[in-house]
Coordinates of C-alpha atoms and ligand atoms in Angstrom, one line a residue:
M1065 CA 29.3 18.8 -24.0
K1066 CA 26.3 17.5 -22.6
K1067 CA 27.8 14.7 -20.7
F1068 CA 30.4 17.6 -19.2
F1069 CA 27.5 19.9 -18.0
A1070 CA 25.8 16.5 -16.6
V1071 CA 29.0 15.9 -14.7
I1072 CA 29.6 19.3 -13.5
I1073 CA 25.8 19.5 -12.3
F1074 CA 26.1 16.2 -10.4
F1075 CA 29.2 17.4 -8.5
V1076 CA 27.7 20.7 -7.7
T1077 CA 24.5 18.7 -6.5
V1078 CA 26.5 16.3 -4.4
L1079 CA 28.9 19.4 -3.1
S1080 CA 26.0 21.7 -2.0
A1081 CA 24.1 18.6 -0.5
D1082 CA 27.2 18.1 1.6
C1083 CA 28.0 21.8 2.4
D1084 CA 24.7 23.0 3.1
S1085 CA 23.3 20.3 5.3
P1086 CA 25.6 17.2 5.4
K1087 CA 23.2 15.3 7.4
N1088 CA 19.8 15.9 5.7
F1089 CA 19.0 13.6 2.4
E1090 CA 16.3 13.3 0.5
R1091 CA 15.6 10.7 -2.8
T1092 CA 12.6 9.9 -4.9
E1093 CA 11.9 7.1 -6.7
I1094 CA 9.0 5.6 -8.6
L1095 CA 8.1 2.2 -7.0
M1096 CA 5.2 0.1 -6.9
G1097 CA 3.4 2.4 -8.9
T1098 CA 3.8 5.4 -6.8
V1099 CA 6.1 8.1 -6.2
V1100 CA 8.3 7.1 -3.1
T1101 CA 10.0 10.0 -1.1
L1102 CA 12.5 9.1 1.7
K1103 CA 13.7 11.9 4.0
A1104 CA 16.2 11.4 6.7
E1105 CA 18.1 13.7 9.1
G1106 CA 21.4 13.1 11.1
K1107 CA 24.3 10.7 11.1
N1108 CA 23.9 7.7 8.6
S1109 CA 20.9 9.1 6.9
R1110 CA 22.4 9.0 3.4
A1111 CA 23.0 5.4 4.0
A1112 CA 19.7 4.7 5.4
L1113 CA 18.4 6.1 2.2
D1114 CA 20.3 4.1 -0.1
E1115 CA 20.0 1.0 1.8
S1116 CA 16.3 1.4 2.1
F1117 CA 15.6 1.8 -1.6
L1118 CA 17.9 -1.3 -2.4
A1119 CA 15.7 -3.1 -0.1
L1120 CA 12.5 -1.6 -1.7
F1121 CA 13.3 -2.4 -5.3
E1122 CA 14.3 -6.0 -4.2
L1123 CA 10.5 -6.2 -2.5
E1124 CA 9.2 -5.1 -5.5
K1125 CA 10.7 -7.8 -7.7
K1126 CA 10.1 -10.4 -5.0
I1127 CA 6.3 -9.4 -5.0
S1128 CA 5.8 -9.7 -8.8
A1129 CA 7.8 -12.9 -8.8
D1130 CA 6.1 -14.6 -6.0
V1131 CA 2.7 -13.6 -7.1
K1132 CA 3.2 -15.0 -10.6
K1133 CA 4.6 -18.1 -8.9
I1134 CA 1.4 -18.6 -6.7
E1135 CA -0.8 -17.9 -9.6
D1136 CA 1.0 -20.1 -12.0
A1137 CA 0.4 -23.0 -9.9
A1138 CA -3.1 -22.3 -8.8
G1139 CA -5.3 -25.4 -8.8
N1140 CA -2.5 -27.8 -9.2
G1141 CA -2.3 -29.2 -6.0
A1142 CA 1.3 -28.3 -5.0
F1143 CA 2.4 -25.4 -2.6
V1144 CA 5.1 -22.9 -3.6
K1145 CA 8.0 -21.5 -1.7
I1146 CA 8.0 -17.9 -1.6
S1147 CA 10.3 -15.1 -0.1
S1148 CA 9.6 -14.7 3.6
D1149 CA 8.6 -10.8 2.9
V1150 CA 5.7 -12.0 0.6
Y1151 CA 4.8 -14.7 3.2
E1152 CA 4.6 -12.1 5.7
I1153 CA 2.5 -9.9 3.7
L1154 CA 0.0 -12.6 2.9
T1155 CA 0.0 -13.7 6.4
A1156 CA -1.1 -10.3 7.4
A1157 CA -3.4 -9.9 4.7
Q1158 CA -5.2 -13.6 5.5
K1159 CA -5.4 -12.5 9.1
F1160 CA -7.5 -9.3 8.5
S1161 CA -9.6 -11.2 5.8
A1162 CA -10.7 -13.5 8.6
L1163 CA -11.1 -10.7 11.3
T1164 CA -13.2 -8.6 8.6
D1165 CA -15.3 -11.5 7.0
G1166 CA -13.3 -11.0 4.1
A1167 CA -13.7 -6.9 3.5
F1168 CA -10.2 -7.1 2.9
D1169 CA -8.8 -9.5 0.3
V1170 CA -6.0 -9.8 -1.5
T1171 CA -7.7 -12.6 -4.0
I1172 CA -9.3 -9.4 -5.2
G1173 CA -7.2 -9.6 -8.2
A1174 CA -9.6 -11.2 -10.9
A1175 CA -12.2 -8.4 -10.0
V1176 CA -9.6 -5.5 -10.2
E1177 CA -8.5 -6.7 -13.8
L1178 CA -12.2 -7.0 -14.8
W1179 CA -13.0 -3.3 -14.1
G1180 CA -9.6 -2.1 -15.4
I1181 CA -9.7 0.6 -13.1
G1182 CA -6.2 2.6 -13.3
T1183 CA -5.6 1.0 -16.8
E1184 CA -6.1 2.9 -20.1
N1185 CA -9.4 1.0 -20.7
P1186 CA -11.5 0.8 -17.7
R1187 CA -15.2 -0.4 -18.3
V1188 CA -18.5 -1.3 -16.2
P1189 CA -18.9 -5.1 -16.6
T1190 CA -21.9 -6.9 -17.3
A1191 CA -23.9 -8.2 -14.4
D1192 CA -23.0 -11.9 -15.9
E1193 CA -19.4 -11.2 -15.6
L1194 CA -19.9 -9.9 -12.2
I1195 CA -21.4 -13.2 -11.0
A1196 CA -18.6 -15.1 -12.8
V1197 CA -15.8 -13.2 -11.3
K1198 CA -16.9 -13.9 -7.8
N1199 CA -16.0 -17.7 -8.5
F1200 CA -12.3 -16.3 -8.7
V1201 CA -12.3 -14.1 -5.6
G1202 CA -12.3 -15.2 -2.0
H1203 CA -9.7 -15.6 0.8
E1204 CA -10.7 -19.2 1.4
H1205 CA -8.9 -20.0 -1.9
L1206 CA -5.3 -19.1 -0.6
H1207 CA -3.4 -21.4 1.7
L1208 CA -0.4 -20.6 3.8
R1209 CA 1.8 -22.9 5.6
G1210 CA 5.5 -22.8 6.6
G1211 CA 6.9 -20.4 4.0
E1212 CA 4.7 -21.6 1.2
A1213 CA 1.7 -20.6 -0.4
Y1214 CA -1.2 -22.3 -2.6
L1215 CA -4.2 -21.1 -4.6
D1216 CA -6.6 -23.9 -4.8
R1217 CA -8.3 -22.8 -7.7
R1218 CA -7.1 -21.9 -11.1
G1219 CA -7.9 -17.9 -12.1
V1220 CA -7.9 -16.8 -8.9
K1221 CA -5.5 -13.6 -8.7
I1222 CA -3.6 -11.9 -6.1
N1223 CA -3.4 -8.3 -5.9
L1224 CA -1.4 -6.5 -3.1
G1225 CA -2.2 -3.1 -4.1
G1226 CA -3.8 -2.7 -0.6
V1227 CA -1.0 -3.6 1.6
G1228 CA 2.4 -3.8 -0.4
K1229 CA 3.0 0.0 0.0
G1230 CA 2.5 -0.3 3.8
Y1231 CA 4.8 -3.2 3.9
G1232 CA 7.3 -1.2 1.9
V1233 CA 7.2 1.6 4.4
D1234 CA 7.9 -1.0 7.2
V1235 CA 10.9 -2.3 5.4
A1236 CA 12.4 1.2 5.1
R1237 CA 11.4 2.0 8.6
K1238 CA 13.3 -0.9 10.1
I1239 CA 16.4 0.2 8.0
F1240 CA 16.0 3.8 9.5
V1241 CA 16.0 2.3 13.1
A1242 CA 18.9 0.2 12.2
H1243 CA 20.9 3.3 11.3
G1244 CA 19.7 5.3 14.2
V1245 CA 17.6 7.8 12.4
T1246 CA 15.5 9.8 14.6
S1247 CA 14.2 12.3 12.1
G1248 CA 12.7 11.8 8.7
L1249 CA 9.7 10.8 6.6
I1250 CA 8.9 7.6 4.6
D1251 CA 6.3 8.5 2.2
F1252 CA 4.6 6.2 -0.3
G1253 CA 2.8 8.8 -2.6
T1254 CA 1.0 10.2 0.4
S1255 CA -1.1 6.9 0.6
T1256 CA 1.0 5.4 3.5
I1257 CA 3.5 7.4 5.7
F1258 CA 5.6 6.9 8.4
A1259 CA 6.8 9.7 10.5
V1260 CA 10.2 9.4 11.9
G1261 CA 10.0 12.0 14.9
K1262 CA 7.4 14.6 14.8
K1263 CA 6.0 15.5 11.5
K1264 CA 3.2 17.8 10.5
I1265 CA 1.4 15.9 7.4
G1266 CA -1.2 17.5 5.1
I1267 CA -4.6 15.2 4.1
K1268 CA -5.4 15.8 0.8
N1269 CA -9.0 17.1 0.0
P1270 CA -10.7 14.2 -2.0
R1271 CA -12.4 16.5 -4.4
A1272 CA -10.1 19.4 -5.0
E1273 CA -6.5 20.0 -5.5
E1274 CA -5.7 21.3 -1.8
I1275 CA -4.9 20.3 1.6
S1276 CA -8.0 19.8 3.8
G1277 CA -6.3 19.3 7.3
V1278 CA -3.3 18.8 8.7
V1279 CA -2.3 16.0 11.3
E1280 CA 0.8 16.0 13.5
L1281 CA 2.4 12.4 13.7
E1282 CA 5.1 11.1 15.8
D1283 CA 6.7 7.8 15.2
C1284 CA 3.4 6.7 13.6
A1285 CA 2.2 5.3 10.3
L1286 CA -0.7 7.1 8.6
S1287 CA -2.5 5.5 5.7
T1288 CA -5.3 6.8 3.5
S1289 CA -7.5 5.1 1.1
G1290 CA -10.0 6.9 -1.1
D1291 CA -12.0 7.1 -4.2
Y1292 CA -10.0 10.0 -5.8
E1293 CA -6.8 8.0 -6.3
K1294 CA -7.8 5.8 -8.9
F1295 CA -11.2 6.0 -10.9
F1296 CA -13.4 6.4 -13.7
I1297 CA -16.7 8.1 -14.6
A1298 CA -19.3 6.3 -16.9
D1299 CA -22.8 7.5 -16.9
G1300 CA -22.2 10.1 -14.6
R1301 CA -21.2 7.7 -11.9
R1302 CA -17.9 7.2 -10.2
Y1303 CA -16.3 3.9 -10.1
H1304 CA -13.1 3.7 -7.8
H1305 CA -10.7 1.1 -7.3
I1306 CA -11.3 -0.2 -3.9
I1307 CA -13.5 -3.3 -4.6
D1308 CA -16.1 -5.0 -2.1
P1309 CA -15.3 -8.6 -2.4
K1310 CA -18.9 -9.4 -1.6
T1311 CA -20.1 -7.6 -4.8
C1312 CA -16.8 -7.3 -7.0
A1313 CA -18.0 -3.8 -7.6
P1314 CA -16.5 -0.8 -6.3
A1315 CA -17.3 -0.4 -2.5
E1316 CA -20.4 1.8 -1.7
A1317 CA -18.3 3.9 0.8
E1318 CA -19.7 6.2 3.4
N1319 CA -17.0 8.9 2.8
F1320 CA -14.6 10.0 0.0
S1321 CA -11.7 9.0 2.2
V1322 CA -10.6 7.2 5.5
S1323 CA -7.4 7.6 6.9
V1324 CA -6.0 5.4 9.8
I1325 CA -3.1 6.0 12.3
V1326 CA -1.2 3.3 13.8
G1327 CA 1.6 4.0 16.5
G1328 CA 5.1 3.1 15.6
R1329 CA 5.2 0.3 19.0
E1330 CA 2.8 -1.9 16.8
K1331 CA 4.5 -4.4 15.0
N1332 CA 4.6 -3.8 11.3
C1333 CA 2.5 -0.9 11.9
A1334 CA 2.5 0.7 8.3
T1335 CA 1.4 -2.7 6.8
L1336 CA -1.5 -2.8 9.5
A1337 CA -2.4 1.1 8.5
D1338 CA -2.5 0.3 5.0
I1339 CA -4.8 -3.0 5.5
L1340 CA -7.0 -0.8 7.8
S1341 CA -7.7 2.0 5.7
T1342 CA -8.6 0.0 2.8
T1343 CA -10.9 -2.2 5.3
A1344 CA -12.3 0.9 6.6
F1345 CA -13.0 2.5 3.3
V1346 CA -15.1 -0.8 2.5
L1347 CA -16.6 -1.5 6.1
G1348 CA -17.1 2.1 7.2
K1349 CA -15.6 3.7 10.3
E1350 CA -18.2 2.3 12.7
R1351 CA -17.9 -1.2 11.8
T1352 CA -14.0 -1.1 11.5
E1353 CA -13.7 0.7 14.9
K1354 CA -15.9 -2.3 16.6
F1355 CA -13.7 -4.7 15.0
L1356 CA -10.8 -3.0 16.0
T1357 CA -11.9 -2.7 19.8
E1358 CA -13.0 -6.5 19.8
N1359 CA -9.5 -7.6 18.9
K1360 CA -7.8 -5.1 20.8
I1361 CA -6.1 -3.4 18.0
A1362 CA -5.3 0.2 18.7
A1363 CA -5.7 2.7 15.6
K1364 CA -7.2 5.9 15.1
I1365 CA -9.7 6.3 12.3
F1366 CA -10.8 9.5 10.8
S1367 CA -12.6 10.4 7.6
A1368 CA -12.9 13.1 4.9
P1369 CA -15.6 14.5 4.6
Ligands
ADP2382 P1 -3.8 3.1 -2.6 O1 -3.3 1.8 -3.6 O2 -4.4 4.3 -3.4 O3 -3.0 3.6 -1.3 P2 -5.5 1.3 -1.0 O4 -4.3 0.9 0.1 O5 -7.0 1.4 -0.5 O6 -5.2 2.5 -1.9 O7 -5.3 0.4 -1.8 C1 -6.3 0.0 -3.0 C2 -5.9 -0.8 -4.0 O8 -6.0 -2.3 -3.1 C3 -6.7 -1.0 -5.1 O9 -6.1 -0.6 -6.4 C4 -6.6 -2.6 -5.3 O10 -5.2 -2.9 -6.2 C5 -6.5 -3.3 -4.2 N1 -7.8 -3.8 -3.6 C6 -9.2 -3.1 -4.1 N2 -9.9 -3.6 -3.3 C7 -9.5 -4.4 -2.2 C8 -10.0 -5.3 -1.2 N3 -11.3 -5.4 -0.9 N4 -9.0 -5.7 -0.3 C9 -7.8 -5.5 -0.5 N5 -7.4 -5.1 -1.6 C10 -8.1 -4.3 -2.3
MG2383 MG1 -4.3 -0.1 1.8

């Protein structure tokens, strides 16, 4: 009986979607530890969503398989072949590690694990543990060449939490473009977003369950990094998930959250926005704006509060 109703509900849902607005589609899935919602309007929008999710589930698998492969081979002297997607992510990450003197660093993995932020057992490490973990963090340990990667020290861990979602947004964005979608939204848990066409996006108040402002985006990516997504409180202090690689402790940020907007004409704009919001949270708005100007990278930064 239950099955029967489920089938009816399924058909009613499909029919109503088809009758009411045949060209507007929306689908939500859990991916990369976040709620991903894709919306598309117009011809081919359903195909664009389906194809995007297929590609994103594939991407998620590639990321975990390649990260494991690289970590397993760490220190053994041999480069390992990885997918072109993960190679591209790591190449972008390494570029910004170099430009930011290591403020953005995907080899932050061991420090992220030590703090356990976002897990059921977060804790403040001892001073000795913090000194020890620094030996296993540093972008200079990650080497890339011709589609292959190598970590030159065993125990160094890759964490793509600060860039993978942005790359995922870019993957979906390219599929939207291929299908001619001109209006829609690619939303990775409001952390990194791409607005296809004109869209109004609410910015979350980092200290309350409310929207603190609205930005209007048109064909551009928006990424926000803050101390409110993943954190724990110990001895009255808030310990959040964005780590300063210099100290291997949560960054002493100037703001509760920082947002970055990058225009859609910029190659892999969402990847860039994702990297830059994490970076700007660690470095602060002014230092980030300075390095962006010096390197002729067009991005707009704003913070709350
Ligand atoms: P969110 O994941 O909430 O969108 P971010 O894009 O700022 O936020 O990414 C934060 C995540 O990136 C952390 O949870 C961690 O996995 C990873 N990370 C933490 N510190 C750094 C850093 N300095 N450089 C690169 N990645 C980092
Ligand atoms: Mg980021």
